[in-house]
């Protein structure tokens, strides 16, 4: 996880998260309520120890329908107790109410006219318990949350974006640079000590350019790696085929990780002033998802104080709107540091247009109390992660 904190002036409380699923409770805040009419059954569930896709598969199997008929507004963690709404097509409310599944409880059933889709979500409400802390943590957490409520939460991309090898951003950069040889070495070679014995052995064989031998020992579940190796073997060691056989989804994932690294780099530089506009900023309008050039920071700052707008950073791509003035100079400096121009994000078969991402997100309605451990509740907008809040509070 990123170790840069907005609240460095506040001590971290330490402690332990998710010692039990009930220590981390997430409840969706819906974008709209079901109307009571329509072909889709809206079911609110509570699940524990299951990811959203796993819960959908279990429900679909129990109802004898395809998982494709089940919609959701957001993906929820397996290591938590979560309450979320699903939409189910071509089923009766009675059939849903009759479900009796382990780790899934039916809380409410209703009807609506449309399928739930990702993004049909206002936000999430969290209730979190931190164990192994002293009761003095209460006042420390209150001070940290008060500062975060005023300034906002730094909108870093977290560690999971960069994979368990921590190199997805580098892989994305190598795709952008069309450096197939280095991509193959980084993607398929260079074993890390945390990997299984089999994977380390396969990667060592890649480092020795023993392609067929590496393919023979690479586990079947690593489909992208095996597909790439198969192509290299078939072409007698032509590394250029790596970019041809890698599917679009995987390429896009790697490139998005590189974009995330560049955004995080700029956010670190802006961390002390994520709540203050500068002339030349591209301001992000939270309720619209739109952005505009700030010609006068003094004129627009009251809107930032009300959290209507925030300074934003670039998700670099071919069509990214870049800032002007000093913010623009910082963005250009990052591009130059990596020897990039926006046109470098032109990748055959992909559309990497870019975007703007706010440097912060809003923390709402935080509360803290002591109950055999530190208890916290707060609300976050859709797409924002409680781990960023807890990183600031715990700092461990």
GROMACS .gro file of C-alpha atoms in nm:
model
  396
    1UNK     CA    1   0.000   0.000   0.000
    2UNK     CA    2   0.112   0.356  -0.065
    3UNK     CA    3   0.296   0.488   0.243
    4UNK     CA    4   0.243   0.859   0.180
    5UNK     CA    5  -0.004   1.014   0.423
    6UNK     CA    6  -0.197   1.339   0.418
    7UNK     CA    7  -0.219   1.335   0.800
    8UNK     CA    8   0.150   1.297   0.883
    9UNK     CA    9   0.097   1.541   1.170
   10UNK     CA   10  -0.136   1.287   1.336
   11UNK     CA   11   0.005   0.966   1.490
   12UNK     CA   12  -0.118   0.633   1.358
   13UNK     CA   13  -0.306   0.406   1.595
   14UNK     CA   14  -0.167   0.077   1.459
   15UNK     CA   15  -0.386  -0.224   1.528
   16UNK     CA   16  -0.534  -0.506   1.325
   17UNK     CA   17  -0.811  -0.508   1.062
   18UNK     CA   18  -1.039  -0.791   0.950
   19UNK     CA   19  -0.954  -1.028   1.234
   20UNK     CA   20  -1.304  -1.164   1.168
   21UNK     CA   21  -1.548  -1.096   0.880
   22UNK     CA   22  -1.785  -0.908   1.113
   23UNK     CA   23  -1.503  -0.661   1.190
   24UNK     CA   24  -1.554  -0.509   0.844
   25UNK     CA   25  -1.914  -0.442   0.742
   26UNK     CA   26  -2.002  -0.273   0.413
   27UNK     CA   27  -2.350  -0.160   0.312
   28UNK     CA   28  -2.435  -0.014  -0.026
   29UNK     CA   29  -2.598   0.328  -0.050
   30UNK     CA   30  -2.820   0.290  -0.361
   31UNK     CA   31  -2.831   0.545  -0.640
   32UNK     CA   32  -3.209   0.491  -0.659
   33UNK     CA   33  -3.471   0.278  -0.486
   34UNK     CA   34  -3.673   0.006  -0.662
   35UNK     CA   35  -4.011   0.128  -0.784
   36UNK     CA   36  -4.203  -0.187  -0.692
   37UNK     CA   37  -4.284  -0.257  -1.057
   38UNK     CA   38  -4.094  -0.408  -1.348
   39UNK     CA   39  -3.953  -0.735  -1.476
   40UNK     CA   40  -3.638  -0.735  -1.262
   41UNK     CA   41  -3.644  -0.865  -0.905
   42UNK     CA   42  -3.426  -0.652  -0.677
   43UNK     CA   43  -3.292  -0.853  -0.384
   44UNK     CA   44  -3.090  -0.712  -0.098
   45UNK     CA   45  -2.855  -0.974   0.040
   46UNK     CA   46  -2.610  -0.999   0.327
   47UNK     CA   47  -2.311  -1.220   0.257
   48UNK     CA   48  -2.001  -1.321   0.450
   49UNK     CA   49  -1.682  -1.481   0.323
   50UNK     CA   50  -1.793  -1.456  -0.041
   51UNK     CA   51  -1.700  -1.217  -0.319
   52UNK     CA   52  -1.982  -1.069  -0.526
   53UNK     CA   53  -1.910  -1.293  -0.830
   54UNK     CA   54  -1.905  -1.602  -0.604
   55UNK     CA   55  -2.238  -1.504  -0.445
   56UNK     CA   56  -2.390  -1.447  -0.790
   57UNK     CA   57  -2.277  -1.791  -0.906
   58UNK     CA   58  -2.429  -1.957  -0.598
   59UNK     CA   59  -2.761  -1.774  -0.639
   60UNK     CA   60  -2.777  -1.847  -1.012
   61UNK     CA   61  -2.707  -2.215  -0.953
   62UNK     CA   62  -2.975  -2.236  -0.683
   63UNK     CA   63  -3.231  -2.068  -0.912
   64UNK     CA   64  -3.129  -2.268  -1.219
   65UNK     CA   65  -3.052  -1.959  -1.427
   66UNK     CA   66  -2.751  -1.808  -1.601
   67UNK     CA   67  -2.534  -1.573  -1.390
   68UNK     CA   68  -2.570  -1.326  -1.680
   69UNK     CA   69  -2.929  -1.262  -1.568
   70UNK     CA   70  -2.804  -1.121  -1.237
   71UNK     CA   71  -2.692  -0.758  -1.219
   72UNK     CA   72  -2.496  -0.574  -0.953
   73UNK     CA   73  -2.397  -0.213  -0.883
   74UNK     CA   74  -2.061  -0.277  -0.719
   75UNK     CA   75  -1.816  -0.555  -0.636
   76UNK     CA   76  -1.774  -0.633  -0.267
   77UNK     CA   77  -1.487  -0.794  -0.077
   78UNK     CA   78  -1.502  -1.155   0.038
   79UNK     CA   79  -1.321  -1.076   0.364
   80UNK     CA   80  -1.612  -0.880   0.508
   81UNK     CA   81  -1.980  -0.885   0.588
   82UNK     CA   82  -2.145  -0.697   0.302
   83UNK     CA   83  -2.498  -0.588   0.224
   84UNK     CA   84  -2.572  -0.521  -0.139
   85UNK     CA   85  -2.854  -0.530  -0.391
   86UNK     CA   86  -2.867  -0.760  -0.692
   87UNK     CA   87  -3.115  -0.756  -0.981
   88UNK     CA   88  -3.243  -1.085  -1.121
   89UNK     CA   89  -3.428  -1.119  -1.450
   90UNK     CA   90  -3.675  -1.392  -1.550
   91UNK     CA   91  -3.750  -1.506  -1.195
   92UNK     CA   92  -4.032  -1.457  -0.944
   93UNK     CA   93  -3.993  -1.279  -0.609
   94UNK     CA   94  -4.124  -1.592  -0.439
   95UNK     CA   95  -3.843  -1.804  -0.584
   96UNK     CA   96  -3.587  -1.555  -0.455
   97UNK     CA   97  -3.744  -1.535  -0.110
   98UNK     CA   98  -3.733  -1.915  -0.086
   99UNK     CA   99  -3.354  -1.926  -0.127
  100UNK     CA  100  -3.167  -2.085   0.161
  101UNK     CA  101  -2.794  -2.062   0.098
  102UNK     CA  102  -2.495  -2.079   0.335
  103UNK     CA  103  -2.332  -1.740   0.402
  104UNK     CA  104  -2.607  -1.556   0.208
  105UNK     CA  105  -2.913  -1.404   0.377
  106UNK     CA  106  -3.206  -1.255   0.184
  107UNK     CA  107  -3.292  -0.922   0.349
  108UNK     CA  108  -3.546  -0.769   0.109
  109UNK     CA  109  -3.712  -0.843  -0.225
  110UNK     CA  110  -3.870  -0.586  -0.458
  111UNK     CA  111  -3.919  -0.510  -0.828
  112UNK     CA  112  -3.778  -0.255  -1.071
  113UNK     CA  113  -3.783  -0.194  -1.445
  114UNK     CA  114  -3.410  -0.212  -1.523
  115UNK     CA  115  -3.112  -0.433  -1.456
  116UNK     CA  116  -2.856  -0.314  -1.201
  117UNK     CA  117  -2.524  -0.229  -1.363
  118UNK     CA  118  -2.184  -0.123  -1.228
  119UNK     CA  119  -2.205   0.243  -1.137
  120UNK     CA  120  -2.571   0.235  -1.026
  121UNK     CA  121  -2.444   0.317  -0.678
  122UNK     CA  122  -2.427   0.635  -0.471
  123UNK     CA  123  -2.167   0.507  -0.227
  124UNK     CA  124  -2.096   0.268   0.057
  125UNK     CA  125  -2.137   0.284   0.434
  126UNK     CA  126  -1.866   0.115   0.640
  127UNK     CA  127  -1.858  -0.013   0.997
  128UNK     CA  128  -1.508  -0.121   1.095
  129UNK     CA  129  -1.348  -0.260   1.409
  130UNK     CA  130  -0.976  -0.217   1.479
  131UNK     CA  131  -0.839  -0.467   1.729
  132UNK     CA  132  -0.518  -0.467   1.933
  133UNK     CA  133  -0.517  -0.094   2.005
  134UNK     CA  134  -0.522   0.103   2.331
  135UNK     CA  135  -0.825   0.311   2.423
  136UNK     CA  136  -0.613   0.623   2.364
  137UNK     CA  137  -0.653   0.540   1.994
  138UNK     CA  138  -1.001   0.692   2.015
  139UNK     CA  139  -0.886   1.055   2.038
  140UNK     CA  140  -0.610   0.998   1.782
  141UNK     CA  141  -0.856   0.853   1.530
  142UNK     CA  142  -1.100   1.139   1.591
  143UNK     CA  143  -0.830   1.395   1.512
  144UNK     CA  144  -0.726   1.214   1.194
  145UNK     CA  145  -1.084   1.176   1.071
  146UNK     CA  146  -1.157   1.542   1.142
  147UNK     CA  147  -0.866   1.648   0.921
  148UNK     CA  148  -0.967   1.404   0.648
  149UNK     CA  149  -1.325   1.534   0.659
  150UNK     CA  150  -1.197   1.888   0.600
  151UNK     CA  151  -0.941   1.811   0.331
  152UNK     CA  152  -1.057   1.486   0.170
  153UNK     CA  153  -0.896   1.145   0.128
  154UNK     CA  154  -0.594   1.115  -0.106
  155UNK     CA  155  -0.721   0.929  -0.411
  156UNK     CA  156  -0.420   0.701  -0.455
  157UNK     CA  157  -0.440   0.385  -0.659
  158UNK     CA  158  -0.370   0.112  -0.404
  159UNK     CA  159  -0.125  -0.177  -0.416
  160UNK     CA  160  -0.363  -0.430  -0.571
  161UNK     CA  161  -0.353  -0.230  -0.895
  162UNK     CA  162   0.013  -0.327  -0.931
  163UNK     CA  163  -0.022  -0.705  -0.891
  164UNK     CA  164   0.133  -0.951  -0.647
  165UNK     CA  165   0.470  -0.907  -0.820
  166UNK     CA  166   0.438  -0.530  -0.799
  167UNK     CA  167   0.534  -0.490  -1.164
  168UNK     CA  168   0.214  -0.445  -1.363
  169UNK     CA  169   0.294  -0.076  -1.409
  170UNK     CA  170   0.634  -0.161  -1.553
  171UNK     CA  171   0.472  -0.414  -1.786
  172UNK     CA  172   0.235  -0.142  -1.906
  173UNK     CA  173   0.526   0.094  -1.968
  174UNK     CA  174   0.700  -0.173  -2.176
  175UNK     CA  175   0.387  -0.218  -2.389
  176UNK     CA  176   0.374   0.158  -2.446
  177UNK     CA  177   0.744   0.153  -2.546
  178UNK     CA  178   0.693  -0.158  -2.765
  179UNK     CA  179   0.989  -0.325  -2.590
  180UNK     CA  180   0.900  -0.691  -2.641
  181UNK     CA  181   1.228  -0.841  -2.518
  182UNK     CA  182   1.219  -0.661  -2.185
  183UNK     CA  183   0.845  -0.729  -2.154
  184UNK     CA  184   0.900  -1.105  -2.191
  185UNK     CA  185   1.181  -1.096  -1.934
  186UNK     CA  186   0.966  -0.904  -1.685
  187UNK     CA  187   0.640  -1.092  -1.751
  188UNK     CA  188   0.775  -1.447  -1.771
  189UNK     CA  189   1.117  -1.439  -1.606
  190UNK     CA  190   1.283  -1.293  -1.296
  191UNK     CA  191   1.147  -1.515  -1.017
  192UNK     CA  192   1.052  -1.365  -0.682
  193UNK     CA  193   1.096  -1.544  -0.351
  194UNK     CA  194   0.727  -1.527  -0.253
  195UNK     CA  195   0.626  -1.729  -0.561
  196UNK     CA  196   0.573  -2.105  -0.559
  197UNK     CA  197   0.862  -2.340  -0.630
  198UNK     CA  198   0.706  -2.435  -0.966
  199UNK     CA  199   0.666  -2.074  -1.078
  200UNK     CA  200   1.020  -1.985  -0.972
  201UNK     CA  201   1.153  -2.282  -1.168
  202UNK     CA  202   0.958  -2.181  -1.479
  203UNK     CA  203   1.081  -1.823  -1.455
  204UNK     CA  204   1.443  -1.935  -1.419
  205UNK     CA  205   1.406  -2.137  -1.738
  206UNK     CA  206   1.275  -1.825  -1.914
  207UNK     CA  207   1.576  -1.630  -1.788
  208UNK     CA  208   1.790  -1.899  -1.954
  209UNK     CA  209   1.579  -1.872  -2.275
  210UNK     CA  210   1.472  -2.235  -2.244
  211UNK     CA  211   1.125  -2.161  -2.376
  212UNK     CA  212   0.988  -2.512  -2.430
  213UNK     CA  213   1.118  -2.634  -2.095
  214UNK     CA  214   0.958  -2.334  -1.921
  215UNK     CA  215   0.626  -2.403  -2.093
  216UNK     CA  216   0.636  -2.766  -1.980
  217UNK     CA  217   0.651  -2.673  -1.610
  218UNK     CA  218   0.433  -2.361  -1.610
  219UNK     CA  219   0.106  -2.436  -1.422
  220UNK     CA  220  -0.206  -2.456  -1.645
  221UNK     CA  221  -0.390  -2.183  -1.451
  222UNK     CA  222  -0.150  -1.916  -1.582
  223UNK     CA  223  -0.322  -1.884  -1.917
  224UNK     CA  224  -0.170  -1.552  -2.031
  225UNK     CA  225   0.182  -1.666  -1.950
  226UNK     CA  226   0.135  -2.004  -2.118
  227UNK     CA  227  -0.021  -1.851  -2.430
  228UNK     CA  228   0.276  -1.616  -2.462
  229UNK     CA  229   0.527  -1.896  -2.414
  230UNK     CA  230   0.348  -2.120  -2.664
  231UNK     CA  231   0.374  -1.846  -2.927
  232UNK     CA  232   0.745  -1.796  -2.855
  233UNK     CA  233   0.808  -2.170  -2.885
  234UNK     CA  234   0.613  -2.194  -3.214
  235UNK     CA  235   0.809  -1.904  -3.365
  236UNK     CA  236   1.150  -2.036  -3.254
  237UNK     CA  237   1.209  -1.762  -3.000
  238UNK     CA  238   1.052  -1.460  -3.170
  239UNK     CA  239   0.981  -1.237  -2.869
  240UNK     CA  240   0.784  -0.991  -3.079
  241UNK     CA  241   0.487  -1.229  -3.080
  242UNK     CA  242   0.428  -1.154  -2.711
  243UNK     CA  243   0.233  -0.837  -2.788
  244UNK     CA  244   0.038  -1.011  -3.066
  245UNK     CA  245  -0.097  -1.296  -2.853
  246UNK     CA  246  -0.160  -1.105  -2.529
  247UNK     CA  247  -0.534  -1.037  -2.509
  248UNK     CA  248  -0.672  -0.684  -2.503
  249UNK     CA  249  -0.800  -0.709  -2.147
  250UNK     CA  250  -0.457  -0.802  -2.010
  251UNK     CA  251  -0.283  -0.533  -2.213
  252UNK     CA  252  -0.533  -0.274  -2.092
  253UNK     CA  253  -0.484  -0.386  -1.731
  254UNK     CA  254  -0.106  -0.345  -1.756
  255UNK     CA  255  -0.130  -0.006  -1.925
  256UNK     CA  256  -0.384   0.116  -1.668
  257UNK     CA  257  -0.136   0.018  -1.395
  258UNK     CA  258   0.131   0.231  -1.562
  259UNK     CA  259  -0.115   0.520  -1.585
  260UNK     CA  260  -0.190   0.469  -1.215
  261UNK     CA  261   0.179   0.487  -1.124
  262UNK     CA  262   0.214   0.821  -1.304
  263UNK     CA  263  -0.100   0.956  -1.135
  264UNK     CA  264   0.026   0.846  -0.792
  265UNK     CA  265   0.359   1.017  -0.858
  266UNK     CA  266   0.182   1.347  -0.923
  267UNK     CA  267  -0.047   1.301  -0.622
  268UNK     CA  268   0.252   1.260  -0.389
  269UNK     CA  269   0.378   1.599  -0.508
  270UNK     CA  270   0.033   1.753  -0.453
  271UNK     CA  271  -0.045   1.580  -0.122
  272UNK     CA  272  -0.015   1.887   0.100
  273UNK     CA  273  -0.262   2.083  -0.112
  274UNK     CA  274  -0.520   1.839  -0.248
  275UNK     CA  275  -0.793   2.064  -0.106
  276UNK     CA  276  -0.661   2.386  -0.264
  277UNK     CA  277  -0.687   2.492  -0.625
  278UNK     CA  278  -0.409   2.652  -0.828
  279UNK     CA  279  -0.435   2.868  -1.137
  280UNK     CA  280  -0.414   2.634  -1.436
  281UNK     CA  281  -0.557   2.332  -1.254
  282UNK     CA  282  -0.806   2.106  -1.424
  283UNK     CA  283  -1.086   2.095  -1.167
  284UNK     CA  284  -1.301   1.783  -1.139
  285UNK     CA  285  -1.677   1.835  -1.087
  286UNK     CA  286  -1.775   1.549  -0.858
  287UNK     CA  287  -2.148   1.527  -0.931
  288UNK     CA  288  -2.097   1.542  -1.310
  289UNK     CA  289  -1.771   1.358  -1.364
  290UNK     CA  290  -1.667   1.650  -1.585
  291UNK     CA  291  -1.362   1.876  -1.571
  292UNK     CA  292  -1.271   2.234  -1.657
  293UNK     CA  293  -0.969   2.465  -1.663
  294UNK     CA  294  -0.930   2.684  -1.353
  295UNK     CA  295  -0.845   3.033  -1.470
  296UNK     CA  296  -0.876   3.189  -1.123
  297UNK     CA  297  -0.814   2.967  -0.822
  298UNK     CA  298  -0.935   3.242  -0.589
  299UNK     CA  299  -1.273   3.254  -0.765
  300UNK     CA  300  -1.322   2.875  -0.770
  301UNK     CA  301  -1.181   2.788  -0.424
  302UNK     CA  302  -1.519   2.825  -0.242
  303UNK     CA  303  -1.655   2.544  -0.462
  304UNK     CA  304  -1.359   2.329  -0.360
  305UNK     CA  305  -1.423   2.415   0.006
  306UNK     CA  306  -1.779   2.283  -0.041
  307UNK     CA  307  -1.639   1.968  -0.209
  308UNK     CA  308  -1.827   2.046  -0.529
  309UNK     CA  309  -1.497   2.040  -0.718
  310UNK     CA  310  -1.142   1.919  -0.657
  311UNK     CA  311  -0.803   1.953  -0.824
  312UNK     CA  312  -0.738   1.658  -1.053
  313UNK     CA  313  -0.450   1.468  -1.201
  314UNK     CA  314  -0.408   1.308  -1.543
  315UNK     CA  315  -0.470   0.952  -1.642
  316UNK     CA  316  -0.233   0.995  -1.934
  317UNK     CA  317  -0.358   0.892  -2.277
  318UNK     CA  318  -0.374   1.020  -2.633
  319UNK     CA  319  -0.656   1.268  -2.559
  320UNK     CA  320  -0.579   1.367  -2.197
  321UNK     CA  321  -0.664   1.726  -2.109
  322UNK     CA  322  -0.348   1.862  -1.946
  323UNK     CA  323  -0.332   2.137  -1.687
  324UNK     CA  324  -0.182   2.481  -1.749
  325UNK     CA  325   0.051   2.696  -1.539
  326UNK     CA  326   0.248   2.532  -1.258
  327UNK     CA  327   0.019   2.225  -1.239
  328UNK     CA  328   0.074   2.176  -1.611
  329UNK     CA  329   0.450   2.209  -1.569
  330UNK     CA  330   0.445   1.931  -1.309
  331UNK     CA  331   0.244   1.705  -1.540
  332UNK     CA  332   0.478   1.775  -1.830
  333UNK     CA  333   0.778   1.705  -1.606
  334UNK     CA  334   0.645   1.358  -1.525
  335UNK     CA  335   0.598   1.284  -1.896
  336UNK     CA  336   0.952   1.404  -1.968
  337UNK     CA  337   1.094   1.204  -1.677
  338UNK     CA  338   0.957   0.890  -1.841
  339UNK     CA  339   1.053   1.008  -2.192
  340UNK     CA  340   0.688   1.018  -2.300
  341UNK     CA  341   0.452   1.228  -2.507
  342UNK     CA  342   0.078   1.168  -2.520
  343UNK     CA  343   0.095   1.011  -2.866
  344UNK     CA  344   0.307   0.731  -2.718
  345UNK     CA  345  -0.017   0.595  -2.569
  346UNK     CA  346  -0.127   0.497  -2.920
  347UNK     CA  347  -0.132   0.117  -2.900
  348UNK     CA  348  -0.253  -0.099  -3.192
  349UNK     CA  349  -0.595  -0.245  -3.118
  350UNK     CA  350  -0.653  -0.034  -2.806
  351UNK     CA  351  -0.800   0.308  -2.736
  352UNK     CA  352  -0.600   0.466  -2.453
  353UNK     CA  353  -0.760   0.811  -2.460
  354UNK     CA  354  -0.692   0.905  -2.097
  355UNK     CA  355  -0.899   1.100  -1.844
  356UNK     CA  356  -0.883   1.321  -1.537
  357UNK     CA  357  -0.907   1.175  -1.185
  358UNK     CA  358  -0.972   1.385  -0.873
  359UNK     CA  359  -0.680   1.401  -0.632
  360UNK     CA  360  -0.918   1.343  -0.340
  361UNK     CA  361  -1.254   1.193  -0.247
  362UNK     CA  362  -1.496   1.292   0.026
  363UNK     CA  363  -1.535   1.134   0.369
  364UNK     CA  364  -1.888   1.173   0.509
  365UNK     CA  365  -2.047   1.119   0.850
  366UNK     CA  366  -1.749   0.969   1.036
  367UNK     CA  367  -1.809   0.844   1.389
  368UNK     CA  368  -1.569   0.677   1.633
  369UNK     CA  369  -1.635   0.497   1.963
  370UNK     CA  370  -1.487   0.230   2.187
  371UNK     CA  371  -1.645  -0.115   2.205
  372UNK     CA  372  -1.384  -0.372   2.306
  373UNK     CA  373  -1.175  -0.220   2.028
  374UNK     CA  374  -1.194   0.094   1.817
  375UNK     CA  375  -1.516   0.119   1.615
  376UNK     CA  376  -1.553   0.348   1.313
  377UNK     CA  377  -1.836   0.425   1.074
  378UNK     CA  378  -1.821   0.650   0.769
  379UNK     CA  379  -1.954   0.685   0.416
  380UNK     CA  380  -1.758   0.703   0.091
  381UNK     CA  381  -1.861   0.770  -0.269
  382UNK     CA  382  -1.885   0.479  -0.512
  383UNK     CA  383  -1.550   0.358  -0.635
  384UNK     CA  384  -1.361   0.477  -0.326
  385UNK     CA  385  -1.190   0.239  -0.088
  386UNK     CA  386  -1.206   0.228   0.291
  387UNK     CA  387  -0.848   0.099   0.292
  388UNK     CA  388  -0.732   0.452   0.207
  389UNK     CA  389  -0.915   0.591   0.512
  390UNK     CA  390  -0.781   0.318   0.738
  391UNK     CA  391  -0.427   0.367   0.607
  392UNK     CA  392  -0.442   0.728   0.728
  393UNK     CA  393  -0.589   0.626   1.065
  394UNK     CA  394  -0.362   0.327   1.135
  395UNK     CA  395  -0.040   0.412   0.947
  396UNK     CA  396   0.092   0.056   0.973
   0.00000   0.00000   0.00000
